[in-house]
């Protein structure tokens, strides 16, 4: 069975500093996608960044970047120059790539990130 | 609409009652998903609709749960004879699938269901 594990229930970072959120996953598939989603108090999940497993290059989106280690099944999120608006729950998610179906996104339990002014 | 709309935002019900949760996806999105999020937990996949294909119901926890979607429009998630363990946020998401491309999911703000 595919699983996603986030070992840090809570993290804290000083404004303008850098923080890394950890995620590991387990799968026997070779073709899949990995995601980081942000969930602010509004409850609406927002996609932060996406990584395709067959791409060796780590994905980046402005201040957000990932460290994708396929052999180690690790997918960490680095937030640079942290801002107060980055405070939220962050969820790591996995999706197998079955002919276009991404219905079964598997989520970790989340990491609550606090940003100190 | 501009985004995925869910109603009601909050629902309080008594144990044993039936509830219906509604999701209005983004216009043109062929795929629609329902997830459940228990307090302090990640999202659990419930059901997935893609166009006119048979839905993937593999995540529904029991036969008290069912969902319908008419074409590529509104979906309703129905929970019959609610139990206290059904208390959770129910999130809906939609996306546009093109070939094998794994498209971005757009989420609604969810329905907070409380079963007393």
PDB file of N, CA, C and O in Angstrom, chain A residues 51-93:
ATOM      1  N   UNK A  51       5.835  17.784  -8.251  1.00  0.00           N
ATOM      2  CA  UNK A  51       7.031  17.133  -8.798  1.00  0.00           C
ATOM      3  C   UNK A  51       6.616  15.869  -9.541  1.00  0.00           C
ATOM      4  O   UNK A  51       5.852  15.069  -9.011  1.00  0.00           O
ATOM      5  N   UNK A  52       7.121  15.715 -10.756  1.00  0.00           N
ATOM      6  CA  UNK A  52       6.880  14.480 -11.501  1.00  0.00           C
ATOM      7  C   UNK A  52       8.047  13.536 -11.257  1.00  0.00           C
ATOM      8  O   UNK A  52       9.205  13.931 -11.403  1.00  0.00           O
ATOM      9  N   UNK A  53       7.757  12.299 -10.931  1.00  0.00           N
ATOM     10  CA  UNK A  53       8.799  11.367 -10.485  1.00  0.00           C
ATOM     11  C   UNK A  53       9.848  11.090 -11.548  1.00  0.00           C
ATOM     12  O   UNK A  53      11.004  10.791 -11.229  1.00  0.00           O
ATOM     13  N   UNK A  54       9.482  11.172 -12.818  1.00  0.00           N
ATOM     14  CA  UNK A  54      10.449  10.855 -13.860  1.00  0.00           C
ATOM     15  C   UNK A  54      11.371  12.031 -14.171  1.00  0.00           C
ATOM     16  O   UNK A  54      12.310  11.897 -14.949  1.00  0.00           O
ATOM     17  N   UNK A  55      11.113  13.171 -13.554  1.00  0.00           N
ATOM     18  CA  UNK A  55      11.984  14.329 -13.743  1.00  0.00           C
ATOM     19  C   UNK A  55      12.994  14.394 -12.605  1.00  0.00           C
ATOM     20  O   UNK A  55      12.620  14.435 -11.425  1.00  0.00           O
ATOM     21  N   UNK A  56      14.265  14.397 -12.943  1.00  0.00           N
ATOM     22  CA  UNK A  56      15.301  14.432 -11.908  1.00  0.00           C
ATOM     23  C   UNK A  56      15.458  15.827 -11.308  1.00  0.00           C
ATOM     24  O   UNK A  56      15.852  15.977 -10.161  1.00  0.00           O
ATOM     25  N   UNK A  57      15.143  16.847 -12.105  1.00  0.00           N
ATOM     26  CA  UNK A  57      15.319  18.212 -11.622  1.00  0.00           C
ATOM     27  C   UNK A  57      14.283  18.535 -10.565  1.00  0.00           C
ATOM     28  O   UNK A  57      13.085  18.280 -10.745  1.00  0.00           O
ATOM     29  N   UNK A  58      14.735  19.135  -9.480  1.00  0.00           N
ATOM     30  CA  UNK A  58      13.823  19.517  -8.407  1.00  0.00           C
ATOM     31  C   UNK A  58      12.948  20.695  -8.839  1.00  0.00           C
ATOM     32  O   UNK A  58      13.424  21.663  -9.427  1.00  0.00           O
ATOM     33  N   UNK A  59      11.648  20.600  -8.522  1.00  0.00           N
ATOM     34  CA  UNK A  59      10.719  21.674  -8.858  1.00  0.00           C
ATOM     35  C   UNK A  59      10.945  22.893  -7.969  1.00  0.00           C
ATOM     36  O   UNK A  59      11.334  22.772  -6.799  1.00  0.00           O
ATOM     37  N   UNK A  60      10.724  24.070  -8.542  1.00  0.00           N
ATOM     38  CA  UNK A  60      10.798  25.314  -7.773  1.00  0.00           C
ATOM     39  C   UNK A  60       9.642  26.209  -8.181  1.00  0.00           C
ATOM     40  O   UNK A  60       9.206  26.196  -9.349  1.00  0.00           O
ATOM     41  N   UNK A  61       9.128  26.947  -7.207  1.00  0.00           N
ATOM     42  CA  UNK A  61       8.081  27.943  -7.437  1.00  0.00           C
ATOM     43  C   UNK A  61       8.379  29.135  -6.538  1.00  0.00           C
ATOM     44  O   UNK A  61       8.017  29.154  -5.376  1.00  0.00           O
ATOM     45  N   UNK A  62       9.078  30.100  -7.104  1.00  0.00           N
ATOM     46  CA  UNK A  62       9.427  31.315  -6.354  1.00  0.00           C
ATOM     47  C   UNK A  62      10.201  30.940  -5.081  1.00  0.00           C
ATOM     48  O   UNK A  62      11.295  30.382  -5.173  1.00  0.00           O
ATOM     49  N   UNK A  63       9.645  31.211  -3.899  1.00  0.00           N
ATOM     50  CA  UNK A  63      10.371  30.950  -2.653  1.00  0.00           C
ATOM     51  C   UNK A  63      10.288  29.490  -2.213  1.00  0.00           C
ATOM     52  O   UNK A  63      10.887  29.106  -1.203  1.00  0.00           O
ATOM     53  N   UNK A  64       9.539  28.689  -2.946  1.00  0.00           N
ATOM     54  CA  UNK A  64       9.328  27.299  -2.568  1.00  0.00           C
ATOM     55  C   UNK A  64      10.128  26.379  -3.493  1.00  0.00           C
ATOM     56  O   UNK A  64      10.087  26.524  -4.712  1.00  0.00           O
ATOM     57  N   UNK A  65      10.815  25.432  -2.917  1.00  0.00           N
ATOM     58  CA  UNK A  65      11.552  24.454  -3.711  1.00  0.00           C
ATOM     59  C   UNK A  65      11.496  23.112  -2.986  1.00  0.00           C
ATOM     60  O   UNK A  65      11.202  23.049  -1.792  1.00  0.00           O
ATOM     61  N   UNK A  66      11.741  22.057  -3.741  1.00  0.00           N
ATOM     62  CA  UNK A  66      11.727  20.732  -3.144  1.00  0.00           C
ATOM     63  C   UNK A  66      13.084  20.071  -3.312  1.00  0.00           C
ATOM     64  O   UNK A  66      13.863  20.413  -4.198  1.00  0.00           O
ATOM     65  N   UNK A  67      13.339  19.118  -2.423  1.00  0.00           N
ATOM     66  CA  UNK A  67      14.490  18.228  -2.552  1.00  0.00           C
ATOM     67  C   UNK A  67      13.923  16.823  -2.736  1.00  0.00           C
ATOM     68  O   UNK A  67      13.472  16.195  -1.778  1.00  0.00           O
ATOM     69  N   UNK A  68      13.892  16.385  -3.989  1.00  0.00           N
ATOM     70  CA  UNK A  68      13.296  15.103  -4.346  1.00  0.00           C
ATOM     71  C   UNK A  68      14.398  14.060  -4.461  1.00  0.00           C
ATOM     72  O   UNK A  68      15.277  14.158  -5.323  1.00  0.00           O
ATOM     73  N   UNK A  69      14.355  13.084  -3.579  1.00  0.00           N
ATOM     74  CA  UNK A  69      15.321  11.993  -3.572  1.00  0.00           C
ATOM     75  C   UNK A  69      14.556  10.702  -3.856  1.00  0.00           C
ATOM     76  O   UNK A  69      14.004  10.079  -2.945  1.00  0.00           O
ATOM     77  N   UNK A  70      14.506  10.307  -5.147  1.00  0.00           N
ATOM     78  CA  UNK A  70      13.645   9.195  -5.539  1.00  0.00           C
ATOM     79  C   UNK A  70      14.068   7.881  -4.895  1.00  0.00           C
ATOM     80  O   UNK A  70      13.221   7.104  -4.443  1.00  0.00           O
ATOM     81  N   UNK A  71      15.346   7.620  -4.877  1.00  0.00           N
ATOM     82  CA  UNK A  71      15.819   6.353  -4.306  1.00  0.00           C
ATOM     83  C   UNK A  71      15.492   6.265  -2.823  1.00  0.00           C
ATOM     84  O   UNK A  71      15.123   5.212  -2.309  1.00  0.00           O
ATOM     85  N   UNK A  72      15.605   7.381  -2.134  1.00  0.00           N
ATOM     86  CA  UNK A  72      15.315   7.415  -0.705  1.00  0.00           C
ATOM     87  C   UNK A  72      13.837   7.620  -0.435  1.00  0.00           C
ATOM     88  O   UNK A  72      13.402   7.559   0.728  1.00  0.00           O
ATOM     89  N   UNK A  73      13.039   7.871  -1.469  1.00  0.00           N
ATOM     90  CA  UNK A  73      11.609   8.155  -1.345  1.00  0.00           C
ATOM     91  C   UNK A  73      11.378   9.289  -0.361  1.00  0.00           C
ATOM     92  O   UNK A  73      10.585   9.176   0.590  1.00  0.00           O
ATOM     93  N   UNK A  74      12.079  10.357  -0.623  1.00  0.00           N
ATOM     94  CA  UNK A  74      12.000  11.535   0.224  1.00  0.00           C
ATOM     95  C   UNK A  74      11.636  12.745  -0.629  1.00  0.00           C
ATOM     96  O   UNK A  74      12.113  12.896  -1.761  1.00  0.00           O
ATOM     97  N   UNK A  75      10.822  13.635  -0.061  1.00  0.00           N
ATOM     98  CA  UNK A  75      10.312  14.782  -0.827  1.00  0.00           C
ATOM     99  C   UNK A  75      10.117  15.942   0.145  1.00  0.00           C
ATOM    100  O   UNK A  75       9.022  16.178   0.636  1.00  0.00           O
ATOM    101  N   UNK A  76      11.171  16.687   0.434  1.00  0.00           N
ATOM    102  CA  UNK A  76      11.079  17.766   1.413  1.00  0.00           C
ATOM    103  C   UNK A  76      10.800  19.101   0.722  1.00  0.00           C
ATOM    104  O   UNK A  76      11.159  19.302  -0.440  1.00  0.00           O
ATOM    105  N   UNK A  77      10.161  19.988   1.454  1.00  0.00           N
ATOM    106  CA  UNK A  77       9.794  21.318   0.964  1.00  0.00           C
ATOM    107  C   UNK A  77      10.628  22.361   1.689  1.00  0.00           C
ATOM    108  O   UNK A  77      10.646  22.389   2.922  1.00  0.00           O
ATOM    109  N   UNK A  78      11.300  23.207   0.939  1.00  0.00           N
ATOM    110  CA  UNK A  78      12.071  24.305   1.516  1.00  0.00           C
ATOM    111  C   UNK A  78      11.368  25.617   1.206  1.00  0.00           C
ATOM    112  O   UNK A  78      11.042  25.903   0.039  1.00  0.00           O
ATOM    113  N   UNK A  79      11.113  26.380   2.271  1.00  0.00           N
ATOM    114  CA  UNK A  79      10.512  27.706   2.126  1.00  0.00           C
ATOM    115  C   UNK A  79      11.579  28.726   2.484  1.00  0.00           C
ATOM    116  O   UNK A  79      12.065  28.751   3.625  1.00  0.00           O
ATOM    117  N   UNK A  80      11.946  29.543   1.530  1.00  0.00           N
ATOM    118  CA  UNK A  80      12.967  30.570   1.748  1.00  0.00           C
ATOM    119  C   UNK A  80      12.305  31.914   2.043  1.00  0.00           C
ATOM    120  O   UNK A  80      11.175  32.161   1.625  1.00  0.00           O
ATOM    121  N   UNK A  81      13.014  32.753   2.786  1.00  0.00           N
ATOM    122  CA  UNK A  81      12.504  34.094   3.082  1.00  0.00           C
ATOM    123  C   UNK A  81      11.057  34.008   3.591  1.00  0.00           C
ATOM    124  O   UNK A  81      10.138  34.618   3.049  1.00  0.00           O
ATOM    125  N   UNK A  82      10.862  33.236   4.651  1.00  0.00           N
ATOM    126  CA  UNK A  82       9.519  32.964   5.160  1.00  0.00           C
ATOM    127  C   UNK A  82       8.761  34.252   5.464  1.00  0.00           C
ATOM    128  O   UNK A  82       9.317  35.225   5.998  1.00  0.00           O
ATOM    129  N   UNK A  83       7.473  34.225   5.132  1.00  0.00           N
ATOM    130  CA  UNK A  83       6.605  35.369   5.361  1.00  0.00           C
ATOM    131  C   UNK A  83       5.467  34.964   6.300  1.00  0.00           C
ATOM    132  O   UNK A  83       5.128  33.788   6.402  1.00  0.00           O
ATOM    133  N   UNK A  84       4.879  35.963   6.950  1.00  0.00           N
ATOM    134  CA  UNK A  84       3.794  35.677   7.894  1.00  0.00           C
ATOM    135  C   UNK A  84       2.658  34.925   7.210  1.00  0.00           C
ATOM    136  O   UNK A  84       2.001  34.066   7.812  1.00  0.00           O
ATOM    137  N   UNK A  85       2.432  35.202   5.949  1.00  0.00           N
ATOM    138  CA  UNK A  85       1.363  34.540   5.209  1.00  0.00           C
ATOM    139  C   UNK A  85       1.645  33.081   4.889  1.00  0.00           C
ATOM    140  O   UNK A  85       0.760  32.376   4.399  1.00  0.00           O
ATOM    141  N   UNK A  86       2.863  32.637   5.184  1.00  0.00           N
ATOM    142  CA  UNK A  86       3.183  31.217   4.949  1.00  0.00           C
ATOM    143  C   UNK A  86       2.671  30.338   6.094  1.00  0.00           C
ATOM    144  O   UNK A  86       2.659  29.106   5.963  1.00  0.00           O
ATOM    145  N   UNK A  87       2.259  30.942   7.177  1.00  0.00           N
ATOM    146  CA  UNK A  87       1.761  30.162   8.316  1.00  0.00           C
ATOM    147  C   UNK A  87       0.499  29.413   7.913  1.00  0.00           C
ATOM    148  O   UNK A  87      -0.471  30.008   7.434  1.00  0.00           O
ATOM    149  N   UNK A  88       0.525  28.087   8.071  1.00  0.00           N
ATOM    150  CA  UNK A  88      -0.586  27.239   7.624  1.00  0.00           C
ATOM    151  C   UNK A  88      -0.228  25.791   7.933  1.00  0.00           C
ATOM    152  O   UNK A  88       0.865  25.492   8.404  1.00  0.00           O
ATOM    153  N   UNK A  89      -1.169  24.896   7.639  1.00  0.00           N
ATOM    154  CA  UNK A  89      -0.872  23.461   7.603  1.00  0.00           C
ATOM    155  C   UNK A  89      -0.330  23.137   6.213  1.00  0.00           C
ATOM    156  O   UNK A  89      -0.862  23.604   5.210  1.00  0.00           O
ATOM    157  N   UNK A  90       0.707  22.323   6.175  1.00  0.00           N
ATOM    158  CA  UNK A  90       1.273  21.891   4.908  1.00  0.00           C
ATOM    159  C   UNK A  90       1.143  20.376   4.799  1.00  0.00           C
ATOM    160  O   UNK A  90       1.545  19.636   5.695  1.00  0.00           O
ATOM    161  N   UNK A  91       0.574  19.945   3.680  1.00  0.00           N
ATOM    162  CA  UNK A  91       0.368  18.525   3.448  1.00  0.00           C
ATOM    163  C   UNK A  91       1.183  18.057   2.254  1.00  0.00           C
ATOM    164  O   UNK A  91       1.158  18.675   1.185  1.00  0.00           O
ATOM    165  N   UNK A  92       1.860  16.958   2.437  1.00  0.00           N
ATOM    166  CA  UNK A  92       2.554  16.272   1.356  1.00  0.00           C
ATOM    167  C   UNK A  92       1.579  15.242   0.782  1.00  0.00           C
ATOM    168  O   UNK A  92       0.820  14.615   1.535  1.00  0.00           O
ATOM    169  N   UNK A  93       1.579  15.070  -0.527  1.00  0.00           N
ATOM    170  CA  UNK A  93       0.637  14.138  -1.139  1.00  0.00           C
ATOM    171  C   UNK A  93       1.293  13.401  -2.297  1.00  0.00           C
ATOM    172  O   UNK A  93       2.206  13.915  -2.950  1.00  0.00           O
TER     173      UNK A  93
END
